[in-house]
PDB file of C-alpha atoms in Angstrom:
ATOM      1  CA  PHE A   1      17.958 -41.043 -33.384  1.00  0.00           C
ATOM      2  CA  LEU A   2      17.870 -37.413 -32.255  1.00  0.00           C
ATOM      3  CA  GLU A   3      18.280 -35.992 -28.737  1.00  0.00           C
ATOM      4  CA  ILE A   4      17.819 -32.296 -27.913  1.00  0.00           C
ATOM      5  CA  GLU A   5      19.044 -30.373 -24.891  1.00  0.00           C
ATOM      6  CA  ASP A   6      18.869 -26.675 -23.943  1.00  0.00           C
ATOM      7  CA  LYS A   7      21.498 -25.219 -21.649  1.00  0.00           C
ATOM      8  CA  ILE A   8      22.183 -21.648 -20.523  1.00  0.00           C
ATOM      9  CA  PHE A   9      25.783 -20.527 -20.109  1.00  0.00           C
ATOM     10  CA  ARG A  10      27.168 -17.346 -18.542  1.00  0.00           C
ATOM     11  CA  THR A  11      30.301 -15.863 -20.034  1.00  0.00           C
ATOM     12  CA  ASN A  12      33.351 -15.115 -17.898  1.00  0.00           C
ATOM     13  CA  PRO A  13      33.217 -11.542 -16.505  1.00  0.00           C
ATOM     14  CA  GLU A  14      36.998 -11.284 -16.880  1.00  0.00           C
ATOM     15  CA  ASN A  15      36.483 -11.286 -20.635  1.00  0.00           C
ATOM     16  CA  GLY A  16      34.103  -8.314 -20.666  1.00  0.00           C
ATOM     17  CA  ASP A  17      30.421  -7.799 -19.909  1.00  0.00           C
ATOM     18  CA  ILE A  18      28.544 -10.870 -18.717  1.00  0.00           C
ATOM     19  CA  LYS A  19      26.381 -12.447 -21.401  1.00  0.00           C
ATOM     20  CA  TYR A  20      23.942 -15.316 -21.216  1.00  0.00           C
ATOM     21  CA  LEU A  21      23.915 -17.804 -24.064  1.00  0.00           C
ATOM     22  CA  LEU A  22      21.314 -20.449 -24.829  1.00  0.00           C
ATOM     23  CA  LEU A  23      22.764 -23.586 -26.374  1.00  0.00           C
ATOM     24  CA  ASP A  24      20.315 -25.688 -28.356  1.00  0.00           C
ATOM     25  CA  TRP A  25      22.216 -28.819 -29.351  1.00  0.00           C
ATOM     26  CA  HIS A  26      21.356 -32.100 -30.985  1.00  0.00           C
ATOM     27  CA  VAL A  27      22.969 -35.527 -30.954  1.00  0.00           C
ATOM     28  CA  VAL A  28      22.507 -37.950 -33.828  1.00  0.00           C
ATOM     29  CA  LYS A  29      23.053 -41.609 -32.892  1.00  0.00           C
ATOM     30  CA  ASP A  30      23.315 -44.742 -34.922  1.00  0.00           C
ATOM     31  CA  MET A  31      21.146 -47.829 -34.555  1.00  0.00           C
ATOM     32  CA  ASN A  32      23.349 -49.014 -31.698  1.00  0.00           C
ATOM     33  CA  GLY A  33      22.929 -45.792 -29.751  1.00  0.00           C
ATOM     34  CA  ARG A  34      26.423 -44.498 -30.432  1.00  0.00           C
ATOM     35  CA  PRO A  35      26.796 -40.718 -31.124  1.00  0.00           C
ATOM     36  CA  ILE A  36      27.836 -40.094 -34.697  1.00  0.00           C
ATOM     37  CA  LYS A  37      27.098 -36.391 -35.127  1.00  0.00           C
ATOM     38  CA  TYR A  38      26.581 -33.225 -33.088  1.00  0.00           C
ATOM     39  CA  PHE A  39      25.068 -29.954 -34.252  1.00  0.00           C
ATOM     40  CA  GLY A  40      23.278 -26.997 -32.703  1.00  0.00           C
ATOM     41  CA  THR A  41      22.776 -23.233 -32.310  1.00  0.00           C
ATOM     42  CA  LEU A  42      23.974 -20.638 -29.819  1.00  0.00           C
ATOM     43  CA  GLN A  43      21.619 -17.737 -29.044  1.00  0.00           C
ATOM     44  CA  CYS A  44      22.339 -14.652 -26.903  1.00  0.00           C
ATOM     45  CA  ILE A  45      19.502 -14.257 -24.363  1.00  0.00           C
ATOM     46  CA  THR A  46      21.185 -11.705 -22.055  1.00  0.00           C
ATOM     47  CA  GLU A  47      18.366  -9.151 -22.198  1.00  0.00           C
ATOM     48  CA  ARG A  48      15.760 -11.843 -21.581  1.00  0.00           C
ATOM     49  CA  VAL A  49      17.627 -13.106 -18.512  1.00  0.00           C
ATOM     50  CA  LYS A  50      18.105  -9.563 -17.176  1.00  0.00           C
ATOM     51  CA  ALA A  51      14.426  -8.749 -17.670  1.00  0.00           C
ATOM     52  CA  LYS A  52      13.390 -11.942 -15.876  1.00  0.00           C
ATOM     53  CA  LYS A  53      15.774 -11.191 -13.012  1.00  0.00           C
ATOM     54  CA  LYS A  54      14.507  -7.607 -12.741  1.00  0.00           C
ATOM     55  CA  LEU A  55      10.904  -8.817 -12.707  1.00  0.00           C
ATOM     56  CA  LYS A  56      11.683 -11.325  -9.958  1.00  0.00           C
ATOM     57  CA  GLU A  57      13.409  -8.632  -7.872  1.00  0.00           C
ATOM     58  CA  SER A  58      10.447  -6.298  -8.385  1.00  0.00           C
ATOM     59  CA  GLU A  59       7.984  -9.012  -7.336  1.00  0.00           C
ATOM     60  CA  GLU A  60      10.032  -9.802  -4.224  1.00  0.00           C
ATOM     61  CA  LEU A  61      10.220  -6.106  -3.319  1.00  0.00           C
ATOM     62  CA  PHE A  62       6.452  -5.715  -3.758  1.00  0.00           C
ATOM     63  CA  LYS A  63       5.857  -8.845  -1.667  1.00  0.00           C
ATOM     64  CA  LYS A  64       8.024  -7.483   1.171  1.00  0.00           C
ATOM     65  CA  ALA A  65       6.292  -4.102   1.030  1.00  0.00           C
ATOM     66  CA  PHE A  66       2.840  -5.692   0.848  1.00  0.00           C
ATOM     67  CA  HIS A  67       3.406  -7.804   3.924  1.00  0.00           C
ATOM     68  CA  SER A  68       5.065  -5.058   5.953  1.00  0.00           C
ATOM     69  CA  LYS A  69       3.364  -3.843   9.111  1.00  0.00           C
ATOM     70  CA  ALA A  70       3.487  -0.147   8.220  1.00  0.00           C
ATOM     71  CA  PHE A  71       0.165  -0.042   6.349  1.00  0.00           C
ATOM     72  CA  GLY A  72      -2.949  -2.118   5.916  1.00  0.00           C
ATOM     73  CA  LEU A  73      -2.929  -3.314   2.294  1.00  0.00           C
ATOM     74  CA  ALA A  74      -5.331  -5.299   0.138  1.00  0.00           C
ATOM     75  CA  ILE A  75      -5.692  -6.243  -3.527  1.00  0.00           C
ATOM     76  CA  VAL A  76      -9.249  -6.233  -4.862  1.00  0.00           C
ATOM     77  CA  ASP A  77     -10.482  -7.366  -8.288  1.00  0.00           C
ATOM     78  CA  GLN A  78     -13.029  -5.623 -10.495  1.00  0.00           C
ATOM     79  CA  GLU A  79     -15.869  -7.551  -8.840  1.00  0.00           C
ATOM     80  CA  ARG A  80     -14.729  -5.988  -5.523  1.00  0.00           C
ATOM     81  CA  ARG A  81     -13.572  -9.339  -4.170  1.00  0.00           C
ATOM     82  CA  VAL A  82     -10.410  -9.500  -2.091  1.00  0.00           C
ATOM     83  CA  VAL A  83      -7.545 -11.284  -3.869  1.00  0.00           C
ATOM     84  CA  ASP A  84      -5.014 -10.789  -1.077  1.00  0.00           C
ATOM     85  CA  ILE A  85      -4.658  -8.873   2.174  1.00  0.00           C
ATOM     86  CA  ASN A  86      -1.730  -8.385   4.513  1.00  0.00           C
ATOM     87  CA  GLU A  87      -1.646  -9.288   8.191  1.00  0.00           C
ATOM     88  CA  ALA A  88      -1.539  -5.623   9.233  1.00  0.00           C
ATOM     89  CA  LEU A  89      -4.971  -4.925   7.748  1.00  0.00           C
ATOM     90  CA  ALA A  90      -6.503  -8.204   8.909  1.00  0.00           C
ATOM     91  CA  ASN A  91      -5.308  -7.532  12.462  1.00  0.00           C
ATOM     92  CA  LEU A  92      -6.505  -3.932  12.338  1.00  0.00           C
ATOM     93  CA  LEU A  93     -10.035  -5.066  11.432  1.00  0.00           C
ATOM     94  CA  GLU A  94      -9.824  -7.964  13.929  1.00  0.00           C
ATOM     95  CA  TYR A  95     -10.174 -10.726  11.313  1.00  0.00           C
ATOM     96  CA  ASN A  96      -7.976 -13.525   9.973  1.00  0.00           C
ATOM     97  CA  ARG A  97      -6.527 -13.160   6.471  1.00  0.00           C
ATOM     98  CA  GLU A  98      -8.486 -16.223   5.353  1.00  0.00           C
ATOM     99  CA  ASP A  99     -11.756 -14.455   6.220  1.00  0.00           C
ATOM    100  CA  PHE A 100     -11.184 -11.964   3.380  1.00  0.00           C
ATOM    101  CA  ILE A 101      -9.951 -14.008   0.427  1.00  0.00           C
ATOM    102  CA  GLY A 102     -12.506 -14.211  -2.385  1.00  0.00           C
ATOM    103  CA  LYS A 103     -15.103 -12.097  -0.581  1.00  0.00           C
ATOM    104  CA  THR A 104     -16.510  -8.576  -0.889  1.00  0.00           C
ATOM    105  CA  ALA A 105     -16.578  -6.114   2.007  1.00  0.00           C
ATOM    106  CA  VAL A 106     -20.286  -6.793   2.539  1.00  0.00           C
ATOM    107  CA  GLU A 107     -19.782 -10.570   2.569  1.00  0.00           C
ATOM    108  CA  ILE A 108     -16.993 -10.142   5.106  1.00  0.00           C
ATOM    109  CA  GLY A 109     -19.208  -8.081   7.377  1.00  0.00           C
ATOM    110  CA  LEU A 110     -17.921  -4.524   6.914  1.00  0.00           C
ATOM    111  CA  THR A 111     -21.442  -3.112   6.940  1.00  0.00           C
ATOM    112  CA  SER A 112     -21.332  -0.324   9.506  1.00  0.00           C
ATOM    113  CA  PRO A 113     -23.733   2.575   8.730  1.00  0.00           C
ATOM    114  CA  ALA A 114     -20.770   4.942   8.283  1.00  0.00           C
ATOM    115  CA  TYR A 115     -19.228   2.664   5.644  1.00  0.00           C
ATOM    116  CA  ILE A 116     -22.484   1.928   3.815  1.00  0.00           C
ATOM    117  CA  LYS A 117     -23.256   5.669   3.680  1.00  0.00           C
ATOM    118  CA  LYS A 118     -19.989   6.434   1.883  1.00  0.00           C
ATOM    119  CA  ARG A 119     -19.598   3.216  -0.123  1.00  0.00           C
ATOM    120  CA  ASP A 120     -21.330   4.418  -3.297  1.00  0.00           C
ATOM    121  CA  GLU A 121     -19.557   7.784  -3.184  1.00  0.00           C
ATOM    122  CA  LEU A 122     -16.229   6.027  -2.711  1.00  0.00           C
ATOM    123  CA  LEU A 123     -16.789   3.644  -5.628  1.00  0.00           C
ATOM    124  CA  SER A 124     -17.899   6.510  -7.870  1.00  0.00           C
ATOM    125  CA  LEU A 125     -14.717   8.465  -7.109  1.00  0.00           C
ATOM    126  CA  ILE A 126     -12.525   5.448  -7.860  1.00  0.00           C
ATOM    127  CA  LEU A 127     -14.254   4.804 -11.185  1.00  0.00           C
ATOM    128  CA  GLN A 128     -14.054   8.478 -12.189  1.00  0.00           C
ATOM    129  CA  LYS A 129     -10.466   9.196 -11.187  1.00  0.00           C
ATOM    130  CA  GLY A 130      -8.902   5.748 -11.322  1.00  0.00           C
ATOM    131  CA  SER A 131      -7.321   6.408  -7.929  1.00  0.00           C
ATOM    132  CA  ILE A 132      -7.961   8.310  -4.708  1.00  0.00           C
ATOM    133  CA  GLU A 133      -5.710   9.477  -1.901  1.00  0.00           C
ATOM    134  CA  ASN A 134      -6.339   9.947   1.827  1.00  0.00           C
ATOM    135  CA  TYR A 135     -10.128   9.574   1.671  1.00  0.00           C
ATOM    136  CA  GLU A 136     -11.481   9.825   5.226  1.00  0.00           C
ATOM    137  CA  LEU A 137     -13.658   6.909   6.204  1.00  0.00           C
ATOM    138  CA  GLN A 138     -15.011   5.317   9.366  1.00  0.00           C
ATOM    139  CA  LEU A 139     -14.981   1.543   9.724  1.00  0.00           C
ATOM    140  CA  GLU A 140     -16.168  -0.851  12.376  1.00  0.00           C
ATOM    141  CA  THR A 141     -14.036  -3.861  13.301  1.00  0.00           C
ATOM    142  CA  ARG A 142     -15.289  -7.386  13.739  1.00  0.00           C
ATOM    143  CA  HIS A 143     -15.819  -6.755  17.458  1.00  0.00           C
ATOM    144  CA  GLY A 144     -17.481  -3.347  17.094  1.00  0.00           C
ATOM    145  CA  LYS A 145     -14.495  -1.043  17.564  1.00  0.00           C
ATOM    146  CA  HIS A 146     -14.824   2.197  15.577  1.00  0.00           C
ATOM    147  CA  LEU A 147     -11.832   3.301  13.495  1.00  0.00           C
ATOM    148  CA  ASP A 148     -10.977   6.523  11.682  1.00  0.00           C
ATOM    149  CA  ILE A 149      -9.259   5.543   8.446  1.00  0.00           C
ATOM    150  CA  LEU A 150      -7.395   7.287   5.628  1.00  0.00           C
ATOM    151  CA  LEU A 151      -8.037   5.270   2.461  1.00  0.00           C
ATOM    152  CA  SER A 152      -5.991   5.417  -0.744  1.00  0.00           C
ATOM    153  CA  VAL A 153      -6.648   3.373  -3.892  1.00  0.00           C
ATOM    154  CA  GLU A 154      -4.503   2.817  -6.990  1.00  0.00           C
ATOM    155  CA  SER A 155      -5.174   0.741 -10.086  1.00  0.00           C
ATOM    156  CA  MET A 156      -2.787  -2.103 -10.899  1.00  0.00           C
ATOM    157  CA  HIS A 157      -2.508  -5.100 -13.209  1.00  0.00           C
ATOM    158  CA  LEU A 158      -2.189  -8.604 -11.848  1.00  0.00           C
ATOM    159  CA  LYS A 159      -1.933 -11.533 -14.254  1.00  0.00           C
ATOM    160  CA  ASP A 160      -3.002  -9.204 -17.091  1.00  0.00           C
ATOM    161  CA  LYS A 161      -6.210  -8.217 -15.274  1.00  0.00           C
ATOM    162  CA  SER A 162      -7.150  -4.888 -13.700  1.00  0.00           C
ATOM    163  CA  HIS A 163      -7.164  -4.757  -9.904  1.00  0.00           C
ATOM    164  CA  TRP A 164      -7.141  -2.138  -7.173  1.00  0.00           C
ATOM    165  CA  LEU A 165      -4.395  -1.801  -4.602  1.00  0.00           C
ATOM    166  CA  ILE A 166      -5.919  -0.431  -1.401  1.00  0.00           C
ATOM    167  CA  TYR A 167      -3.994   1.288   1.414  1.00  0.00           C
ATOM    168  CA  LEU A 168      -5.589   1.864   4.815  1.00  0.00           C
ATOM    169  CA  MET A 169      -3.979   3.962   7.532  1.00  0.00           C
ATOM    170  CA  ASP A 170      -5.422   3.961  11.040  1.00  0.00           C
ATOM    171  CA  VAL A 171      -5.629   7.562  12.300  1.00  0.00           C
ATOM    172  CA  THR A 172      -8.054   6.877  15.160  1.00  0.00           C
ATOM    173  CA  GLU A 173      -5.638   7.922  17.911  1.00  0.00           C
ATOM    174  CA  LYS A 174      -4.478  10.949  15.908  1.00  0.00           C
ATOM    175  CA  ARG A 175      -8.057  12.150  15.376  1.00  0.00           C
ATOM    176  CA  LYS A 176      -8.797  11.537  19.063  1.00  0.00           C
ATOM    177  CA  ALA A 177      -5.749  13.603  20.091  1.00  0.00           C
ATOM    178  CA  GLU A 178      -6.715  16.395  17.682  1.00  0.00           C
ATOM    179  CA  LYS A 179     -10.253  16.470  19.099  1.00  0.00           C
ATOM    180  CA  GLU A 180      -8.988  16.543  22.691  1.00  0.00           C
ATOM    181  CA  LEU A 181      -6.551  19.351  21.826  1.00  0.00           C
ATOM    182  CA  ALA A 182      -9.311  21.386  20.150  1.00  0.00           C
ATOM    183  CA  GLU A 183     -11.588  20.922  23.170  1.00  0.00           C
ATOM    184  CA  SER A 184      -8.760  21.879  25.537  1.00  0.00           C
ATOM    185  CA  GLU A 185      -8.021  25.037  23.538  1.00  0.00           C
ATOM    186  CA  LYS A 186     -11.727  25.908  23.531  1.00  0.00           C
ATOM    187  CA  ARG A 187     -11.888  25.535  27.326  1.00  0.00           C
ATOM    188  CA  LEU A 188      -8.769  27.664  27.729  1.00  0.00           C
ATOM    189  CA  ARG A 189     -10.197  30.405  25.481  1.00  0.00           C
ATOM    190  CA  THR A 190     -13.429  30.389  27.503  1.00  0.00           C
ATOM    191  CA  ILE A 191     -11.498  30.736  30.752  1.00  0.00           C
ATOM    192  CA  LEU A 192      -9.343  33.562  29.391  1.00  0.00           C
ATOM    193  CA  GLN A 193     -12.304  35.395  27.885  1.00  0.00           C
ATOM    194  CA  THR A 194     -14.267  35.330  31.172  1.00  0.00           C
ATOM    195  CA  GLU A 195     -11.348  35.926  33.575  1.00  0.00           C
ATOM    196  CA  PRO A 196     -11.986  39.245  35.415  1.00  0.00           C
ATOM    197  CA  GLN A 197      -8.279  39.935  35.833  1.00  0.00           C
ATOM    198  CA  CYS A 198      -5.859  40.986  33.115  1.00  0.00           C
ATOM    199  CA  VAL A 199      -4.257  38.015  31.348  1.00  0.00           C
ATOM    200  CA  LYS A 200      -1.659  38.484  28.667  1.00  0.00           C
ATOM    201  CA  LEU A 201       0.645  36.159  26.752  1.00  0.00           C
ATOM    202  CA  ILE A 202       4.162  37.142  25.740  1.00  0.00           C
ATOM    203  CA  ASP A 203       6.459  35.155  23.434  1.00  0.00           C
ATOM    204  CA  ILE A 204      10.136  34.415  24.086  1.00  0.00           C
ATOM    205  CA  ASN A 205      11.116  37.651  22.333  1.00  0.00           C
ATOM    206  CA  GLY A 206       9.011  39.745  24.677  1.00  0.00           C
ATOM    207  CA  ASN A 207       6.256  40.423  22.138  1.00  0.00           C
ATOM    208  CA  LEU A 208       2.669  40.557  23.329  1.00  0.00           C
ATOM    209  CA  THR A 209       0.644  37.886  21.534  1.00  0.00           C
ATOM    210  CA  TYR A 210      -2.641  37.924  23.473  1.00  0.00           C
ATOM    211  CA  MET A 211      -4.593  39.959  26.003  1.00  0.00           C
ATOM    212  CA  ASN A 212      -7.967  38.993  27.369  1.00  0.00           C
ATOM    213  CA  PRO A 213     -11.018  41.335  27.332  1.00  0.00           C
ATOM    214  CA  ALA A 214     -10.522  42.293  30.998  1.00  0.00           C
ATOM    215  CA  GLY A 215      -6.979  43.455  30.265  1.00  0.00           C
ATOM    216  CA  LEU A 216      -8.080  45.387  27.193  1.00  0.00           C
ATOM    217  CA  ALA A 217     -10.799  47.071  29.235  1.00  0.00           C
ATOM    218  CA  MET A 218      -8.237  48.133  31.841  1.00  0.00           C
ATOM    219  CA  MET A 219      -6.179  49.722  29.073  1.00  0.00           C
ATOM    220  CA  GLU A 220      -9.318  51.141  27.444  1.00  0.00           C
ATOM    221  CA  ALA A 221      -8.231  49.474  24.181  1.00  0.00           C
ATOM    222  CA  ASP A 222     -10.142  47.502  21.563  1.00  0.00           C
ATOM    223  CA  SER A 223      -7.126  45.307  20.751  1.00  0.00           C
ATOM    224  CA  PHE A 224      -3.554  44.768  21.830  1.00  0.00           C
ATOM    225  CA  ASP A 225      -2.059  45.519  18.384  1.00  0.00           C
TER     226      ASP A 225
END
């Protein structure tokens, strides 16, 4: 009768570099079940164990990064169906994670005119370049809120199949602030240009940086340079 067991042993670090050994041993027993012979092999599998450990650490790191709240992230297969999505993106679009799994953007309901208009262009860029970075896009949430988005896409392999890793960054408030600043600057320029009195701006070093038309006219100058 033959019994086989596999066991992995780790060598003592005090005796040098740690090594992992796979023991494949066999027990031969007589008709009464008593051991009468032992034999086996010892194989060094250190590199295999290290590679497996490194892969596990990499997967855990990716999992932590994927489910962080810093970015909206999703994994999409070649049929454009969502394989996974993190809570940050689901919350941003005002959906539950379960609403996305196994569905395309259209099936989910991301069908705003702004998205549909750019969808074909976006897909064409991804197929041509294999990846895109900071593509500006407008999306509409489940409850009709409009978002300004920066979209980045990278190709990746998952279970030996090609997928896309999608990053979405919400820049709605940033774009709103930029627009308000531009409008404020435009109003200020209009006021300065039409002000009948001389207006000039001087920096902290005492250098003249601006003079309005009224001031230039008083000095009978075309510019303040």
